[in-house]
């Protein structure tokens, strides 16, 4: 029934909004956080209606880009907060719509983002300590979710045995991991040179 879906979407909105507010209330005005939450919800729903799950991600990126520019926020700081909250939103939506596999992925994503958030500054590999690690970890989890559930999506455009949504998930994961590698302060030439010198 339509009212069940609406109720699930409303619940996801409040869960996501609370996550944003809890994470950013000490550094930003409450009005700005609410405005961002409404923008994410609006563009996310429009994107979902037009493209599906990937539309949600695109809508969120557009909303974040606009608000970051308007309020002169740090992109990476907000990516961390939105990414962490997005895992909770995904869990509510997937659980409400009865997708056990997808809900399990987002539950794992909540754990992963929490672990990254509480430890990335102490990890030697992430030597820069810069913001963005949590959000990028969330993007990796989102890409993994799309790879795992695309077979049951009903969209039957295949390339090499995989749906296009699965290929998109793979490339999003690769892009996020690559960005995380660079944000950590690593460079391929330096790392390869270091390995060569040790040998």
Coordinates of C-alpha atoms in Angstrom, one line a residue:
X1 CA 0.0 0.0 0.0
X2 CA 1.1 3.5 -0.8
X3 CA 0.8 4.7 2.8
X4 CA 3.2 2.1 4.0
X5 CA 5.9 3.3 1.6
X6 CA 5.3 6.9 2.6
X7 CA 5.6 5.9 6.3
X8 CA 8.9 4.2 5.6
X9 CA 10.2 7.2 3.7
X10 CA 9.1 9.5 6.5
X11 CA 10.8 7.3 9.1
X12 CA 14.0 7.2 7.0
X13 CA 13.9 11.1 6.8
X14 CA 13.7 11.5 10.5
X15 CA 16.5 8.9 11.1
X16 CA 18.8 10.6 8.6
X17 CA 17.9 14.1 9.9
X18 CA 18.6 13.1 13.5
X19 CA 22.0 11.6 12.4
X20 CA 23.0 14.8 10.6
X21 CA 21.9 17.0 13.6
X22 CA 23.6 14.8 16.1
X23 CA 26.9 14.9 14.2
X24 CA 27.0 18.5 13.2
X25 CA 24.9 20.4 15.8
X26 CA 28.0 21.8 17.7
X27 CA 29.5 23.3 14.6
X28 CA 26.6 24.4 12.5
X29 CA 23.2 26.2 12.9
X30 CA 20.2 24.0 13.3
X31 CA 18.4 25.8 10.5
X32 CA 21.2 25.0 8.1
X33 CA 21.1 21.3 9.0
X34 CA 17.4 21.1 8.6
X35 CA 17.6 22.8 5.2
X36 CA 20.2 20.3 4.1
X37 CA 18.1 17.4 5.3
X38 CA 15.1 18.7 3.4
X39 CA 17.3 19.1 0.3
X40 CA 18.7 15.6 0.5
X41 CA 15.2 14.2 1.0
X42 CA 13.7 16.1 -1.9
X43 CA 16.4 15.4 -4.5
X44 CA 16.8 11.9 -3.2
X45 CA 13.1 11.1 -3.8
X46 CA 13.2 12.7 -7.2
X47 CA 16.3 10.8 -8.1
X48 CA 14.8 7.5 -6.9
X49 CA 11.6 8.0 -8.9
X50 CA 13.7 8.8 -12.1
X51 CA 16.6 6.4 -11.8
X52 CA 16.2 4.2 -8.7
X53 CA 18.9 3.8 -6.1
X54 CA 21.6 5.5 -8.2
X55 CA 19.2 8.5 -8.5
X56 CA 19.2 8.8 -4.7
X57 CA 23.0 9.0 -4.7
X58 CA 23.1 11.5 -7.5
X59 CA 20.4 13.6 -5.8
X60 CA 22.3 13.7 -2.6
X61 CA 25.5 14.7 -4.3
X62 CA 23.7 17.6 -6.1
X63 CA 22.1 18.7 -2.8
X64 CA 25.3 18.6 -0.9
X65 CA 27.2 20.5 -3.6
X66 CA 24.6 23.3 -3.6
X67 CA 24.5 23.6 0.2
X68 CA 28.3 23.4 0.5
X69 CA 28.7 26.2 -1.9
X70 CA 25.9 28.3 -0.4
X71 CA 27.1 28.1 3.2
X72 CA 30.8 27.7 2.4
X73 CA 31.0 24.4 4.2
X74 CA 33.8 21.8 4.0
X75 CA 32.8 19.2 1.4
X76 CA 34.7 16.4 3.1
X77 CA 33.3 17.2 6.6
X78 CA 29.7 17.0 5.3
X79 CA 30.5 13.9 3.2
X80 CA 31.5 12.2 6.4
X81 CA 28.2 13.2 8.1
X82 CA 25.9 12.5 5.2
X83 CA 27.6 9.2 4.4
X84 CA 27.3 8.0 8.0
X85 CA 23.6 9.0 8.2
X86 CA 23.0 7.6 4.8
X87 CA 23.8 4.1 6.0
X88 CA 21.0 4.4 8.6
X89 CA 18.6 5.7 6.0
X90 CA 19.5 2.8 3.7
X91 CA 18.9 0.3 6.6
X92 CA 15.4 1.8 7.3
X93 CA 14.4 1.8 3.6
X94 CA 15.7 -1.7 2.9
X95 CA 14.3 -3.1 6.1
X96 CA 10.9 -1.5 5.6
X97 CA 10.7 -2.8 2.0
X98 CA 11.6 -6.3 3.0
X99 CA 15.0 -6.6 1.4
X100 CA 16.9 -8.7 4.0
X101 CA 20.1 -8.8 1.9
X102 CA 20.2 -5.1 1.3
X103 CA 19.4 -4.4 4.9
X104 CA 22.3 -6.6 6.0
X105 CA 24.7 -4.6 3.8
X106 CA 23.6 -1.3 5.2
X107 CA 23.7 -2.7 8.8
X108 CA 27.3 -3.7 8.0
X109 CA 27.8 -0.2 6.5
X110 CA 26.8 1.4 9.8
X111 CA 29.4 -0.7 11.6
X112 CA 32.1 0.1 9.1
X113 CA 31.5 3.8 9.1
X114 CA 31.5 3.8 12.9
X115 CA 34.7 1.9 13.1
X116 CA 36.3 4.3 10.5
X117 CA 35.0 7.3 12.4
X118 CA 36.4 6.2 15.7
X119 CA 39.8 5.0 14.5
X120 CA 40.9 6.6 11.2
X121 CA 43.1 9.2 12.8
X122 CA 45.0 6.5 14.7
X123 CA 45.6 4.3 11.7
X124 CA 49.2 4.6 10.5
X125 CA 48.2 3.9 6.8
X126 CA 45.9 6.9 6.9
X127 CA 48.8 9.2 7.6
X128 CA 47.2 12.5 6.6
X129 CA 44.3 12.3 9.1
X130 CA 42.1 14.4 6.8
X131 CA 38.3 14.3 6.8
X132 CA 36.5 12.2 4.2
X133 CA 37.4 8.7 5.3
X134 CA 34.0 8.0 6.8
X135 CA 32.1 9.3 3.8
X136 CA 34.2 7.4 1.3
X137 CA 33.8 4.2 3.4
X138 CA 30.0 4.8 3.1
X139 CA 30.2 5.2 -0.7
X140 CA 32.1 1.9 -0.9
X141 CA 29.3 0.2 1.1
X142 CA 26.7 1.8 -1.2
X143 CA 28.5 0.5 -4.3
X144 CA 28.8 -3.0 -2.7
X145 CA 25.1 -2.9 -1.9
X146 CA 24.2 -2.2 -5.5
X147 CA 26.5 -5.0 -6.7
X148 CA 24.9 -7.5 -4.4
X149 CA 21.2 -6.7 -5.2
X150 CA 21.3 -5.7 -8.8
X151 CA 20.4 -9.2 -10.0
X152 CA 17.0 -8.8 -8.3
X153 CA 16.3 -5.3 -9.5
X154 CA 14.4 -6.3 -12.6
X155 CA 16.6 -4.1 -14.8
X156 CA 17.9 -6.7 -17.3
X157 CA 20.6 -4.7 -19.2
X158 CA 23.6 -7.0 -19.0
X159 CA 27.3 -6.5 -20.0
X160 CA 29.6 -9.4 -19.6
X161 CA 27.2 -11.3 -17.3
X162 CA 26.7 -8.3 -15.0
X163 CA 23.9 -5.8 -14.9
X164 CA 24.9 -2.2 -15.6
X165 CA 24.0 -1.4 -12.0
X166 CA 26.6 -3.9 -10.8
X167 CA 29.3 -2.4 -13.1
X168 CA 28.3 1.0 -11.8
X169 CA 28.7 -0.3 -8.2
X170 CA 32.1 -1.7 -9.0
X171 CA 33.4 1.5 -10.5
X172 CA 32.0 3.6 -7.7
X173 CA 33.8 1.4 -5.2
X174 CA 37.1 1.7 -7.2
X175 CA 36.7 5.5 -7.4
X176 CA 36.0 5.8 -3.7
X177 CA 38.9 3.5 -2.7
X178 CA 41.3 5.4 -5.0
X179 CA 40.1 8.8 -3.5
X180 CA 40.6 7.4 0.0
X181 CA 44.2 6.3 -1.0
X182 CA 45.0 9.8 -2.2
X183 CA 43.3 11.5 0.8
X184 CA 45.4 9.3 3.1
X185 CA 48.5 11.1 1.7
X186 CA 49.8 8.3 -0.5
X187 CA 51.1 8.5 -4.0
X188 CA 51.6 5.5 -6.3
X189 CA 55.1 6.6 -7.4
X190 CA 56.3 7.1 -3.8
X191 CA 54.8 3.8 -2.5
X192 CA 56.3 1.8 -5.4
X193 CA 59.6 3.6 -5.0
X194 CA 59.6 2.8 -1.2
X195 CA 58.9 -0.9 -1.9
X196 CA 61.6 -1.0 -4.5
X197 CA 64.2 0.6 -2.2
X198 CA 63.3 -1.9 0.6
X199 CA 63.9 -4.8 -1.8

